Structure formats: structure tokens, C-alpha cells
Short mmCIF file of C-alpha atoms in Angstrom, two decimals:
data_model
loop_
_atom_site.label_atom_id
_atom_site.label_comp_id
_atom_site.label_asym_id
_atom_site.label_seq_id
_atom_site.Cartn_x
_atom_site.Cartn_y
_atom_site.Cartn_z
CA MET A 8 230.00 29.50 317.16
CA THR A 9 228.16 31.23 314.19
CA THR A 10 229.79 33.36 311.77
CA THR A 11 227.97 36.59 310.59
CA THR A 12 228.65 37.45 307.04
CA SER A 13 227.65 40.52 305.49
CA PRO A 14 225.61 40.05 301.70
CA VAL A 15 227.98 40.88 299.15
CA PRO A 16 226.56 43.94 296.34
CA GLU A 17 226.11 42.12 292.62
CA ASN A 18 227.24 45.24 290.44
CA ILE A 19 230.84 45.95 292.04
CA PRO A 20 233.88 45.14 289.64
CA GLU A 21 236.07 42.93 290.85
CA ASN A 22 239.32 44.85 290.62
CA ALA A 23 237.17 47.28 293.28
CA PRO A 24 238.81 47.87 295.91
CA GLU A 25 238.11 45.95 299.73
CA HIS A 26 237.45 48.31 302.40
CA VAL A 27 238.24 47.57 305.66
CA PRO A 28 236.92 48.03 308.83
CA GLU A 29 238.66 50.72 310.52
CA PRO A 30 239.13 48.93 313.65
CA GLY A 31 237.80 50.55 317.11
CA GLY A 32 236.24 53.05 315.12
CA PRO A 33 232.29 53.62 314.77
CA ALA A 34 229.92 51.01 312.80
CA ASP A 35 227.65 52.30 310.39
CA ASP A 36 224.00 51.76 310.99
CA GLY A 37 223.42 47.59 309.06
CA PRO A 38 220.09 46.52 307.53
CA PRO A 39 217.65 46.30 310.24
CA GLY A 40 218.05 43.19 312.29
CA GLY A 41 221.37 42.76 311.22
CA PRO A 42 224.46 43.55 312.59
CA PRO A 43 225.83 46.88 311.98
CA ALA A 44 228.39 47.60 308.37
CA ALA A 45 231.76 48.10 308.71
CA ARG A 46 233.06 51.96 307.56
CA PRO A 47 235.85 52.03 305.62
CA VAL A 48 239.74 52.58 306.45
CA ARG A 49 241.16 55.78 305.55
CA LEU A 50 244.69 54.15 304.59
CA ILE A 51 246.35 58.26 305.42
CA HIS A 52 244.74 59.53 307.98
CA THR A 53 245.11 62.79 306.25
CA GLU A 54 243.69 62.84 303.45
CA SER A 55 241.34 65.15 301.93
CA THR A 56 238.86 64.67 298.88
CA THR A 57 239.63 68.34 296.81
CA GLU A 58 238.32 69.07 292.62
CA ILE A 59 241.03 68.83 290.16
CA PRO A 60 239.48 71.78 287.48
CA VAL A 61 239.68 69.80 283.67
CA HIS A 62 242.05 71.48 281.78
CA LEU A 63 244.92 70.82 284.59
CA LEU A 64 244.66 67.17 283.31
CA PHE A 65 245.71 68.09 279.94
CA ARG A 66 249.06 70.74 280.09
CA ASP A 67 251.54 67.49 278.83
CA ALA A 68 249.36 67.89 275.72
CA PRO A 69 250.83 69.75 273.12
CA GLU A 70 249.54 73.00 271.48
CA PRO A 71 248.31 73.44 268.68
CA GLU A 72 250.82 74.80 266.13
CA PRO A 73 249.66 78.67 265.22
CA VAL A 74 248.10 79.03 261.39
CA ARG A 75 250.14 80.65 258.59
CA LEU A 76 249.29 82.89 255.92
CA ARG A 77 250.11 82.47 252.91
CA PRO A 78 250.93 85.80 251.06
CA ALA A 79 248.70 87.79 249.09
CA VAL A 80 250.02 87.18 245.72
CA VAL A 81 250.87 83.32 246.58
CA ALA A 82 247.11 82.59 247.27
CA ARG A 83 246.06 85.00 244.03
CA ARG A 84 248.78 83.11 241.98
CA ALA A 85 246.88 79.83 243.74
CA ASP A 86 242.89 80.95 243.31
CA ALA A 87 244.41 81.71 239.12
CA ASP A 88 246.27 78.40 238.65
CA GLY A 89 243.48 76.16 240.39
CA LYS A 90 246.73 74.25 242.61
CA ALA A 91 246.82 74.30 246.15
CA PRO A 92 249.95 76.44 247.22
CA GLN A 93 253.24 74.63 248.59
CA GLY A 94 252.62 74.75 252.07
CA ARG A 95 253.70 72.79 255.82
CA GLY A 96 251.09 70.01 254.37
CA THR A 97 253.15 68.93 251.09
CA GLY A 98 256.57 68.93 253.46
CA GLU A 99 257.43 72.55 250.88
CA ARG A 100 257.59 75.82 252.23
CA PRO A 101 255.66 77.91 250.22
CA ARG A 102 258.25 80.15 247.71
CA PRO A 103 258.46 84.05 247.24
CA ALA A 104 256.18 85.13 244.39
CA VAL A 105 258.37 85.34 240.94
CA PRO A 106 257.07 88.03 238.33
CA ARG A 107 256.27 86.82 234.78
CA ILE A 108 257.08 88.18 231.22
CA GLU A 109 254.25 88.52 229.18
CA PRO A 110 254.29 85.86 226.40
CA GLU A 111 254.30 89.06 224.24
CA LEU A 112 257.46 90.54 225.02
CA VAL A 113 259.87 87.22 224.83
CA GLU A 114 261.24 86.84 221.50
CA ARG A 115 260.13 83.51 219.12
CA PRO A 116 260.54 82.88 215.64
CA ALA A 117 258.29 84.97 213.09
CA ARG A 118 255.92 82.48 210.70
CA VAL A 119 257.60 83.73 207.62
CA LEU A 120 257.83 82.16 203.61
CA PRO A 121 260.66 81.38 201.47
CA GLY A 122 260.83 84.60 198.61
CA VAL A 123 259.90 81.78 195.85
CA ALA A 124 256.76 81.46 197.80
CA GLY A 125 256.61 85.36 197.11
CA VAL A 126 258.03 85.69 193.24
CA LEU A 127 254.93 83.07 191.98
CA ALA A 128 252.25 84.87 194.03
CA GLY A 129 253.30 87.69 192.28
CA VAL A 130 253.88 86.14 188.96
CA CYS A 131 251.08 84.68 189.45
CA GLY A 132 249.03 87.72 190.11
CA ALA A 133 250.82 89.60 187.20
CA ALA A 134 250.00 87.04 184.50
CA GLY A 135 246.33 86.85 185.93
CA CYS A 136 245.55 91.01 185.11
CA VAL A 137 247.24 89.93 181.35
CA ALA A 138 244.36 87.08 180.63
CA THR A 139 242.03 89.70 182.78
CA SER A 140 242.82 92.55 180.27
CA TRP A 141 243.01 90.18 177.04
CA TRP A 142 239.36 88.85 177.87
CA ALA A 143 238.43 92.09 178.48
CA GLY A 144 239.75 92.27 175.36
CA VAL A 145 241.25 96.22 176.14
CA LEU A 146 244.90 94.89 175.04
CA PRO A 147 246.45 96.28 171.50
CA PRO A 148 246.19 94.02 168.27
CA PRO A 149 249.27 93.19 168.16
CA VAL A 150 249.44 91.72 171.46
CA ALA A 151 246.27 90.28 170.83
CA GLU A 152 247.40 88.74 168.38
CA VAL A 153 250.11 86.94 170.42
CA PHE A 154 247.41 85.67 172.42
CA GLY A 155 245.08 84.42 170.19
CA PRO A 156 241.61 85.98 168.70
CA VAL A 157 240.01 88.07 171.57
CA ALA A 158 236.63 86.50 173.14
CA ARG A 159 234.92 89.79 173.23
CA ALA A 160 235.30 91.57 170.04
CA GLY A 161 234.44 94.77 170.00
CA ALA A 162 233.31 95.34 174.14
CA ALA A 163 232.96 98.24 175.47
CA GLY A 164 235.25 97.81 178.33
CA PRO A 165 236.07 95.48 180.99
CA GLY A 166 232.36 94.37 183.01
CA PRO A 167 232.18 93.61 186.22
CA ALA A 168 233.74 89.91 185.86
CA GLN A 169 236.68 90.96 184.92
CA TRP A 170 236.96 94.21 187.90
CA ALA A 171 236.39 91.46 190.07
CA ALA A 172 239.42 89.86 187.88
CA TYR A 173 241.44 92.74 188.18
CA ALA A 174 240.87 92.55 191.81
CA GLY A 175 242.16 89.39 192.43
CA ALA A 176 244.85 89.82 190.73
CA GLY A 177 246.47 92.36 191.46
CA ALA A 178 245.94 92.12 195.16
CA LEU A 179 247.92 88.83 194.80
CA GLY A 180 250.44 90.63 193.04
CA LEU A 181 250.73 92.99 195.33
CA PHE A 182 251.27 90.65 198.11
CA GLY A 183 253.08 88.39 196.14
CA PHE A 184 255.52 91.42 195.29
CA GLY A 185 255.07 93.80 198.57
CA GLY A 186 256.04 90.82 201.24
CA LEU A 187 259.53 89.93 199.78
CA ALA A 188 262.30 90.83 202.06
CA ARG A 189 266.27 90.03 202.18
CA GLY A 190 267.28 89.02 205.56
CA ARG A 191 271.09 90.02 206.48
CA THR A 192 273.95 88.48 208.62
CA GLY A 193 273.70 90.14 212.05
CA ARG A 194 270.34 92.05 211.21
CA ALA A 195 266.93 91.15 212.26
CA TRP A 196 263.20 92.33 211.67
CA VAL A 197 260.70 92.61 214.62
CA LEU A 198 257.29 91.80 213.18
CA GLY A 199 253.85 93.84 214.85
CA LEU A 200 250.13 93.79 213.56
CA PHE A 201 248.15 96.57 214.76
CA GLY A 202 249.98 97.01 218.06
CA ARG A 203 250.83 93.31 218.51
CA TYR A 204 254.28 91.42 218.49
CA ARG A 205 254.02 88.79 215.63
CA GLY A 206 257.53 87.11 216.43
CA THR A 207 261.25 88.00 215.47
CA VAL A 208 263.04 87.30 211.82
CA ARG A 209 266.90 85.84 212.06
CA ARG A 210 266.50 84.08 208.47
CA THR A 211 268.99 85.30 205.74
CA GLY A 212 269.02 85.71 201.76
CA LEU A 213 265.00 86.09 200.41
CA MET A 214 261.59 85.79 201.70
CA TRP A 215 258.26 86.43 201.71
CA VAL A 216 257.03 88.42 205.06
CA ASN A 217 253.12 89.90 205.15
CA PRO A 218 253.34 93.11 203.37
CA LEU A 219 250.96 93.74 206.24
CA LEU A 220 252.91 93.31 209.25
CA LEU A 221 254.83 96.61 210.28
CA ARG A 222 258.48 96.08 210.42
CA ARG A 223 261.31 97.20 212.79
CA ARG A 224 265.37 96.07 211.95
CA VAL A 225 267.27 95.15 214.24
CA ASP A 226 271.31 94.99 214.98
CA VAL A 227 272.02 91.49 216.37
CA ARG A 228 275.68 92.05 216.07
CA LEU A 229 278.10 92.82 218.87
CA ARG A 230 278.60 95.90 219.05
CA HIS A 231 280.67 98.80 221.13
CA TRP A 232 280.13 101.95 221.96
CA ARG A 233 282.63 104.57 223.67
CA GLY A 234 281.21 107.57 225.06
CA GLU A 235 281.84 110.80 226.24
CA PRO A 236 283.68 111.60 229.49
CA MET A 237 281.01 110.74 232.42
CA ARG A 238 281.27 111.95 236.11
CA ALA A 239 282.64 109.21 238.72
CA ALA A 240 285.01 108.93 242.03
CA ASP A 241 287.17 106.73 243.18
CA ARG A 242 287.36 105.02 246.35
CA SER A 243 288.59 108.49 248.80
CA GLY A 244 285.54 110.34 246.49
CA VAL A 245 287.61 112.56 244.51
CA ALA A 246 285.65 113.39 241.31
CA LEU A 247 286.98 111.86 237.94
CA ARG A 248 286.02 112.11 234.70
CA VAL A 249 285.88 108.28 232.98
CA ALA A 250 285.33 107.80 229.45
CA VAL A 251 284.28 103.58 229.02
CA LEU A 252 284.36 101.32 226.61
CA VAL A 253 280.57 98.87 226.08
CA VAL A 254 280.83 95.75 224.28
CA TRP A 255 276.24 94.71 224.18
CA ARG A 256 274.64 93.15 221.27
CA VAL A 257 270.95 92.43 221.51
CA ARG A 258 269.93 88.98 222.78
CA ASP A 259 266.20 89.51 222.89
CA THR A 260 264.47 91.32 220.20
CA ALA A 261 261.73 91.49 221.31
CA ARG A 262 262.77 93.41 224.79
CA ALA A 263 264.66 94.99 223.10
CA THR A 264 262.22 97.21 221.02
CA LEU A 265 259.19 97.03 222.68
CA SER A 266 259.75 97.42 226.73
CA VAL A 267 261.64 100.39 225.89
CA GLU A 268 261.13 103.22 223.77
CA ASP A 269 265.64 103.55 223.00
CA HIS A 270 268.30 100.19 223.83
CA GLU A 271 270.43 102.44 223.14
CA ALA A 272 269.86 105.31 225.42
CA TYR A 273 268.98 103.21 228.19
CA LEU A 274 272.43 101.41 227.99
CA ARG A 275 273.96 104.82 228.10
CA ALA A 276 271.97 105.74 231.87
CA CYS A 277 272.67 102.10 232.83
CA VAL A 278 276.34 103.29 232.64
CA GLU A 279 275.54 106.64 234.54
CA ALA A 280 274.47 105.30 236.83
CA ALA A 281 277.04 102.42 237.28
CA LEU A 282 279.44 104.81 237.55
CA VAL A 283 277.63 106.49 240.62
CA ARG A 284 277.84 103.45 242.94
CA VAL A 285 281.38 102.13 241.89
CA PRO A 286 284.31 103.38 242.31
CA VAL A 287 286.95 103.45 239.30
CA ALA A 288 290.37 103.36 240.24
CA ALA A 289 292.15 106.79 240.00
CA PRO A 290 294.73 107.55 237.70
CA GLY A 291 297.74 105.58 238.86
CA ALA A 292 296.46 103.12 240.51
CA GLY A 293 297.77 99.38 240.54
CA LYS A 294 295.92 96.68 237.99
CA GLY A 295 294.28 94.73 240.45
CA ALA A 296 292.63 97.77 241.22
CA VAL A 297 291.50 99.03 237.26
CA GLU A 298 290.81 95.24 236.95
CA ALA A 299 288.09 94.96 240.11
CA ALA A 300 286.40 98.13 238.85
CA GLN A 301 286.17 96.87 235.45
CA ASP A 302 284.75 93.56 236.85
CA ALA A 303 282.32 95.48 238.98
CA LEU A 304 280.68 97.46 236.24
CA THR A 305 280.25 94.96 233.90
CA ARG A 306 278.19 92.93 236.39
CA LEU A 307 276.58 96.21 237.52
CA VAL A 308 275.28 96.94 233.93
CA ALA A 309 274.75 93.55 232.43
CA ALA A 310 272.25 93.38 235.76
CA ASP A 311 270.56 96.35 234.63
CA THR A 312 270.12 95.92 230.79
CA ALA A 313 269.83 91.81 231.02
CA PRO A 314 265.57 92.74 231.41
CA VAL A 315 265.37 94.44 228.68
CA GLY A 316 267.39 92.09 226.26
CA VAL A 317 270.92 93.11 226.37
CA GLU A 318 273.23 91.96 226.93
CA VAL A 319 277.24 93.47 228.55
CA PHE A 320 280.44 91.84 227.39
CA ALA A 321 282.28 94.39 228.81
CA VAL A 322 282.41 98.24 230.66
CA ARG A 323 285.92 99.27 230.58
CA PRO A 324 287.48 103.01 232.05
CA VAL A 325 289.33 103.61 228.25
CA ARG A 326 290.25 107.55 229.64
CA VAL A 327 290.26 107.81 233.39
CA GLU A 328 291.61 111.68 234.53
CA TYR A 329 290.48 113.74 237.27
CA ALA A 330 287.42 116.30 237.15
CA PRO A 331 288.94 120.33 236.05
CA GLU A 332 288.02 121.22 239.94
CA VAL A 333 290.13 119.17 241.56
CA ALA A 334 292.84 118.52 238.41
CA ALA A 335 295.22 121.13 239.45
CA ALA A 336 295.39 120.49 242.75
CA MET A 337 295.78 116.75 242.31
CA HIS A 338 298.63 117.43 239.98
CA ARG A 339 300.61 119.18 242.60
CA ARG A 340 300.15 116.63 245.08
CA ARG A 341 300.91 113.85 242.90
CA ILE A 342 304.21 115.66 242.09
CA ALA A 343 304.65 116.52 245.57
CA ALA A 344 304.42 112.61 246.27
CA LEU A 345 306.97 111.88 242.71
CA ASP A 346 309.47 114.14 244.35
CA ALA A 347 309.48 112.80 248.13
CA GLN A 348 309.90 109.42 246.41
CA HIS A 349 312.60 110.47 244.47
CA ARG A 350 314.26 111.98 247.43
CA ALA A 351 313.34 108.91 249.30
CA SER A 352 315.51 106.87 246.14
CA VAL A 353 318.72 109.52 246.00
CA LEU A 354 318.81 108.74 249.58
CA GLY A 355 319.45 105.40 249.69
CA SER A 356 321.33 105.13 247.17
CA VAL A 357 324.05 108.02 249.04
CA VAL A 358 323.69 106.39 252.31
CA ASP A 359 324.46 102.54 250.82
CA SER A 360 327.51 104.57 248.17
CA VAL A 361 328.99 105.38 252.13
CA GLU A 362 329.28 102.84 253.37
CA ASP A 363 330.50 100.76 250.08
CA THR A 364 333.07 103.32 250.67
CA VAL A 365 333.72 103.63 254.69
CA THR A 366 333.46 100.04 254.60
CA ARG A 367 336.27 99.25 251.97
CA LEU A 368 338.32 102.03 253.40
CA THR A 369 338.78 100.16 256.79
CA VAL A 370 339.26 96.75 255.83
CA ARG A 371 341.63 97.70 253.59
CA GLY A 372 343.58 98.97 256.01
CA LEU A 373 343.82 102.56 254.17
CA VAL A 374 343.11 104.32 257.36
CA GLU A 375 342.52 103.84 260.15
CA LEU A 376 339.75 105.73 261.84
CA ASP A 377 338.15 106.20 265.66
CA ASP A 378 334.59 107.12 266.66
CA TYR A 379 335.03 110.87 265.35
CA GLU A 380 336.48 110.40 262.57
CA ARG A 381 334.27 108.11 261.59
CA LYS A 382 331.15 110.20 261.71
CA VAL A 383 332.94 113.19 260.49
CA LEU A 384 334.14 111.48 257.17
CA VAL A 385 330.20 109.99 256.42
CA LYS A 386 328.98 113.40 257.44
CA ASP A 387 331.75 114.93 254.03
CA LEU A 388 330.53 111.75 251.97
CA THR A 389 327.31 112.41 252.83
CA VAL A 390 327.59 115.48 251.55
CA ALA A 391 329.76 115.19 248.35
CA PHE A 392 327.49 112.40 247.67
CA CYS A 393 324.15 114.72 247.71
CA ALA A 394 326.03 117.57 246.01
CA GLY A 395 326.97 115.73 243.26
CA ARG A 396 323.78 114.03 242.71
CA GLY A 397 321.97 117.34 242.47
CA ASP A 398 323.69 119.40 240.38
CA THR A 399 324.17 115.26 237.40
CA GLY A 400 320.18 115.42 238.13
CA PRO A 401 318.72 112.56 238.89
#
């Protein structure tokens, strides 16, 4: 018996599936002169070959996250600073742009010298002028004899050198004496040169300030302001006239002087705007409502005045009254409410008195009353007590 084997290709991988000849199936044509090659057997008789689109092979892959655009303000700031903005790569969220305050609008101490330096400079300048006059020979003879012999006796007058000495000594004296200033407690100087802020002086005592600088005096003490009656409204929308007391002070002299034209007028405008937005406690309201209105007014005015360097401590309504157009109607309404309250209190006291009287009479056995007699007695006592209260008054 002879066994025939089919030739095995050389370039077949080891893990390639083996082809099992289908039993009873037709055989392919083999090499000439040899047995026919076996056709591979289908494991699933209904199998078919289809093409799978390439994009379906990657359906489970995560989609790329959308690129978030940074705000324009943050981008400009990052470009100006030369740094990349904080984003997803650093693990932090980009922060919103915050308006920066220019260095010129923030209070900083100015450069000043002690007053002794100005006095010395002024004295030196005056002494230089006297020495130049002696040098030029223009001093009177009695005065010149005090300083010694005249250097240029018989001179016609000061020459160019003497005039130059006069100019230097005079400028030194003017700068020395002209820059002297006195600082007082609770006052500050805001200095400026050619429209530019140069600093604030809060020192006290004698000091020397550059005389070329423009000085603006600012009061930094704790101050209070009581305004005229302003328009306001209560929670019901009734028109009111309110006079407020504002306790405040200047905290940043640079902003208070340079950021607004008049910080006191700005404070008044902020108080008027706050009274329009915050309901004020009506006359006769409780203590809690009054304190709540004060706190709301203080917070609102303090927030509005903080950017201009003004610090507000309290905004207290000191006088609250109804507007003239509603004063008469509200007065009648208040009187009616008081009258109703008085009547309710009187009626309550009368009922208590009648009940006490009837109870005492029946408990002590002074009278025996049935239901009808009890009602009649209660009615008579009520009329009598009400008439007595009406005659004697409350």
C-alpha cells in the first residue's frame, strides 16, 4: 500500500489553520502527473464573505475632546505677559480677567526730607547772597567793615561771575525756604508734577517738599455728613423723605483726588442711589426693620465708594417721614389704626371685667342665675363698663 502526501508550501506560518478536505466534495486540479489537491472544508455551511468598512473598526475609540477657546481678554493678557494662560494642560481652569488698577491711582508715600534740610539750604542760600554782595563790593561800608576789607574796592558793580553766584545762591535759598511745609495730624498732601501723581505725604511736623510739586490738601480724619431729606420708599412703595447720617473717611488719597472730581459729591450721589434701591423702614416700624435697612444701606454705599478710595462705616437714617403728597393720608391711616387698637384693648379689658364680676357673684353664692338672667346681667354690665370707660377716657 502506497501513501501519497501533498507537497507543503515553505512560507506558511506555524499558527495557520489547517485545511481539512471536504468529504465528498469536488477536488481541485493538482499538479500534472500527481493526485488532485483537496479543497478546504467550510466549518459553517452558510458562511459568506463581506467587506467591513474601515471606520467601523474604530467605533469604540474615544472621540477627541473639543478645543476650548480662551477668552480674548485672557489671551491678550497672556500675550502681553509672555506666559501661556492656565488651561486644561496645567490642571487649572482659566480665571476671568480682573481689571487692573494703574499704579498712578494707588496711594504711595512721597519722597520728602526733614525740615532741617530745607532750613539749612535756605540759610546757605542767604549766606551765599550776602557773600556775593561782599565780593561784588555792593555792601554798605559799615556792613562791609564787619566782614573785612572789600575785595573789589571801587568796582563799578557786580560782574558776570557775581551774577552767576547771585543766581545760584538765590535759587538755593528759594528752594530751601519755599519747600518748607508743616504736616498736621489728620491731614495729608497729595503731590503731583505736570499732571502726574508723585505720592502722598502723611507725615506730621516740619518737612521739606519739592516746591515744584503741586500740593493738594486732603482731610483723612473720620468725618460724618448729614444730608438734606432725600426721596425714598418703604417695602409697600409709599413715598418717604429720609435724612441720613453717613460716617466715612478717605482711605486712599490718590483715588479720592484723581479718580473723581469731587469725592464728597460722589458720596452724596451714592447715598441717593442707595436710598432709591433699598426700602427704608417706615415711621413706627420695629427695631429689627430699622437695623436691617441700615445694614443694607451701609453695604451698598460702601461697595459703590470703595473704588474711589472712600471708606464708609455707617449709613443711618436719622429722620424718616412721609412725603408731602401722602403725609395727610398716611396720618389718617395711622390714627385709624391707633383708634382700632385702642378700641380692641378697651373691649378686651371690659370683657375681662364682666367675666370676673359674674364669676365672683355666682361662686360666692350671692345670686343664682339661670342662662337668661346670666345673659341679661352680662349685657348690662358690659354696657355700664363701656359707658364708664367712654366718660373717663382711656
